[in-house]
Amino acid sequence: QKEVEQNSGPLSVPEGAIASLNCTYSDRGSQSFFWYRQYSGKSPELIMFIYSNGDKEDGRFTAQLNKASQYVSLLIRDSQPSDSATYLCAVNRAGNQFYFGTGTSLTVIP
Amino acid sequence: ETGVTQTPRHLVMGMTNKKSLKCEQHLGHNAMYWYKQSAKKPLELMFVYNFKEQTENNSVPSRFSPECPNSSHLFLHLHTLQPEDSALYLCASSQGRLQSSYNEQFFGPGTRLTVL
């Protein structure tokens, strides 16, 4: 079983719509969760992190965490063509062990 | 700019060459990481240093040799690599609080390595 699983996509949404990206993880001891955006040929850029159950909002981005279901999601409201990228979900147990999913490719269609 | 720099950005080497990748962070962090990113695969954690001490080595072949002289600098020494080692090598840093999971990682731009 993979530590972190994401649907690889591609996910296509029209400009202005809500993009919903999902991630599940296997270790119930995981404590913190991260979303990275990676443009083609570039390195991952941290866009959101969440530690507690519930929602966390930052501008057009909302991260949602449900530890009972071992599920974390990222919502992007008012999607823009510049949001087109691969989104990586990452999970951290205590200490320095981070696990990444394979990423979901998002395309926002003008 | 994330405060993490990597050099070189691109590297082409033969299987018999020896080369080194360099990473430097200006964030005051105490933990530094090397990752390998290959196409269609998750980021693979290779090595972790916390306060200059290696804390993780995820079964990486000995042809990859890390060095961490201080909390701001990290090297990856490469020797007799194979073509399948061609990938994007990413350096990252974090606060490195071992007793806490509140350790956001910040990545450098990466080194695109091609082994001929």
mmCIF file of C-alpha atoms in Angstrom, chain B:
data_model
loop_
_atom_site.group_PDB
_atom_site.id
_atom_site.type_symbol
_atom_site.label_atom_id
_atom_site.label_comp_id
_atom_site.label_asym_id
_atom_site.label_seq_id
_atom_site.Cartn_x
_atom_site.Cartn_y
_atom_site.Cartn_z
ATOM 1 C CA GLU B 1 12.768 32.457 -4.489
ATOM 2 C CA THR B 2 12.394 30.106 -1.549
ATOM 3 C CA GLY B 3 15.730 30.818 0.117
ATOM 4 C CA VAL B 4 17.139 27.481 -1.030
ATOM 5 C CA THR B 5 19.640 27.527 -3.890
ATOM 6 C CA GLN B 6 21.115 24.660 -5.856
ATOM 7 C CA THR B 7 24.023 24.416 -8.271
ATOM 8 C CA PRO B 8 24.460 23.424 -10.967
ATOM 9 C CA ARG B 9 20.974 23.656 -12.454
ATOM 10 C CA HIS B 10 21.837 21.195 -15.205
ATOM 11 C CA LEU B 11 24.499 18.490 -15.289
ATOM 12 C CA VAL B 12 25.438 15.945 -17.928
ATOM 13 C CA MET B 13 27.936 13.316 -16.895
ATOM 14 C CA GLY B 14 29.354 10.036 -18.072
ATOM 15 C CA MET B 15 29.149 6.888 -16.012
ATOM 16 C CA THR B 16 32.793 7.129 -14.976
ATOM 17 C CA ASN B 17 32.705 10.777 -13.914
ATOM 18 C CA LYS B 18 32.709 12.179 -10.405
ATOM 19 C CA LYS B 19 30.621 15.269 -9.770
ATOM 20 C CA SER B 20 28.989 17.036 -6.837
ATOM 21 C CA LEU B 21 25.680 18.818 -6.375
ATOM 22 C CA LYS B 22 25.525 21.732 -3.977
ATOM 23 C CA CYS B 23 22.652 23.106 -1.934
ATOM 24 C CA GLU B 24 22.572 26.163 0.305
ATOM 25 C CA GLN B 25 19.729 27.471 2.431
ATOM 26 C CA HIS B 26 19.365 30.995 3.806
ATOM 27 C CA LEU B 27 16.343 30.340 6.011
ATOM 28 C CA GLY B 28 18.037 29.510 9.293
ATOM 29 C CA HIS B 29 16.703 25.961 9.104
ATOM 30 C CA ASN B 30 18.321 23.000 10.799
ATOM 31 C CA ALA B 31 17.217 20.139 8.571
ATOM 32 C CA MET B 32 18.179 19.560 4.953
ATOM 33 C CA TYR B 33 17.030 16.881 2.534
ATOM 34 C CA TRP B 34 17.915 15.333 -0.806
ATOM 35 C CA TYR B 35 15.112 14.036 -2.990
ATOM 36 C CA LYS B 36 15.087 12.322 -6.365
ATOM 37 C CA GLN B 37 12.229 13.010 -8.757
ATOM 38 C CA SER B 38 11.819 10.722 -11.744
ATOM 39 C CA ALA B 39 9.044 10.874 -14.296
ATOM 40 C CA LYS B 40 5.736 9.320 -13.170
ATOM 41 C CA LYS B 41 7.121 8.499 -9.723
ATOM 42 C CA PRO B 42 6.601 10.138 -6.331
ATOM 43 C CA LEU B 43 9.358 12.215 -4.868
ATOM 44 C CA GLU B 44 11.839 9.808 -3.306
ATOM 45 C CA LEU B 45 13.487 10.895 -0.086
ATOM 46 C CA MET B 46 17.186 10.015 -0.257
ATOM 47 C CA PHE B 47 18.909 11.573 2.727
ATOM 48 C CA VAL B 48 18.047 13.762 5.701
ATOM 49 C CA TYR B 49 20.382 15.771 7.873
ATOM 50 C CA ASN B 50 19.261 17.378 11.101
ATOM 51 C CA PHE B 51 21.703 19.668 12.880
ATOM 52 C CA LYS B 52 24.417 18.300 10.541
ATOM 53 C CA GLU B 53 23.760 14.699 11.585
ATOM 54 C CA GLN B 54 22.397 12.215 9.080
ATOM 55 C CA THR B 55 19.082 10.927 10.381
ATOM 56 C CA GLU B 56 17.721 9.128 7.324
ATOM 57 C CA ASN B 57 19.246 7.110 4.521
ATOM 58 C CA ASN B 58 16.527 5.456 2.527
ATOM 59 C CA SER B 59 18.494 2.542 1.049
ATOM 60 C CA VAL B 60 20.290 4.772 -1.403
ATOM 61 C CA PRO B 61 23.097 3.143 -3.447
ATOM 62 C CA SER B 62 26.601 3.984 -2.316
ATOM 63 C CA ARG B 63 27.330 5.752 -5.604
ATOM 64 C CA PHE B 64 25.449 8.649 -3.981
ATOM 65 C CA SER B 65 27.339 10.121 -1.039
ATOM 66 C CA PRO B 66 25.957 13.043 0.974
ATOM 67 C CA GLU B 67 27.916 15.578 2.962
ATOM 68 C CA CYS B 68 26.629 18.214 5.350
ATOM 69 C CA PRO B 69 29.444 20.420 6.698
ATOM 70 C CA ASN B 70 27.033 22.793 8.480
ATOM 71 C CA SER B 71 23.323 23.472 8.779
ATOM 72 C CA SER B 72 23.307 25.757 5.733
ATOM 73 C CA HIS B 73 25.122 23.607 3.193
ATOM 74 C CA LEU B 74 24.461 20.184 1.755
ATOM 75 C CA PHE B 75 26.307 18.299 -0.951
ATOM 76 C CA LEU B 76 25.572 15.184 -2.938
ATOM 77 C CA HIS B 77 28.675 13.532 -4.342
ATOM 78 C CA LEU B 78 28.110 11.395 -7.425
ATOM 79 C CA HIS B 79 30.370 8.590 -8.626
ATOM 80 C CA THR B 80 29.949 5.882 -11.299
ATOM 81 C CA LEU B 81 26.299 6.639 -11.845
ATOM 82 C CA GLN B 82 23.995 4.662 -14.110
ATOM 83 C CA PRO B 83 21.701 6.023 -16.846
ATOM 84 C CA GLU B 84 18.683 5.196 -14.641
ATOM 85 C CA ASP B 85 19.993 7.752 -12.145
ATOM 86 C CA SER B 86 19.034 10.507 -14.574
ATOM 87 C CA ALA B 87 16.414 12.582 -12.782
ATOM 88 C CA LEU B 88 15.698 15.903 -11.100
ATOM 89 C CA TYR B 89 17.523 16.113 -7.784
ATOM 90 C CA LEU B 90 15.882 18.408 -5.302
ATOM 91 C CA CYS B 91 17.212 19.845 -2.099
ATOM 92 C CA ALA B 92 14.856 21.015 0.634
ATOM 93 C CA SER B 93 15.129 22.470 4.101
ATOM 94 C CA SER B 94 12.879 22.752 7.145
ATOM 95 C CA GLN B 95 13.059 23.850 10.750
ATOM 96 C CA GLY B 96 13.937 20.290 11.719
ATOM 97 C CA ARG B 97 12.007 20.027 14.959
ATOM 98 C CA LEU B 98 12.303 16.297 15.528
ATOM 99 C CA GLN B 99 9.613 16.169 18.195
ATOM 100 C CA SER B 100 7.141 18.004 16.051
ATOM 101 C CA SER B 101 5.519 17.505 12.710
ATOM 102 C CA TYR B 102 5.228 21.237 12.115
ATOM 103 C CA ASN B 103 8.038 21.185 9.625
ATOM 104 C CA GLU B 104 7.150 22.870 6.378
ATOM 105 C CA GLN B 105 9.678 22.033 3.706
ATOM 106 C CA PHE B 106 10.959 24.499 1.159
ATOM 107 C CA PHE B 107 12.556 23.283 -2.030
ATOM 108 C CA GLY B 108 15.408 24.555 -4.132
ATOM 109 C CA PRO B 109 15.100 24.807 -7.929
ATOM 110 C CA GLY B 110 16.668 21.398 -8.480
ATOM 111 C CA THR B 111 19.496 19.978 -10.582
ATOM 112 C CA ARG B 112 18.489 18.216 -13.776
ATOM 113 C CA LEU B 113 20.967 15.331 -14.047
ATOM 114 C CA THR B 114 21.553 13.328 -17.197
ATOM 115 C CA VAL B 115 23.844 10.300 -17.072
ATOM 116 C CA LEU B 116 25.103 9.130 -20.445
#
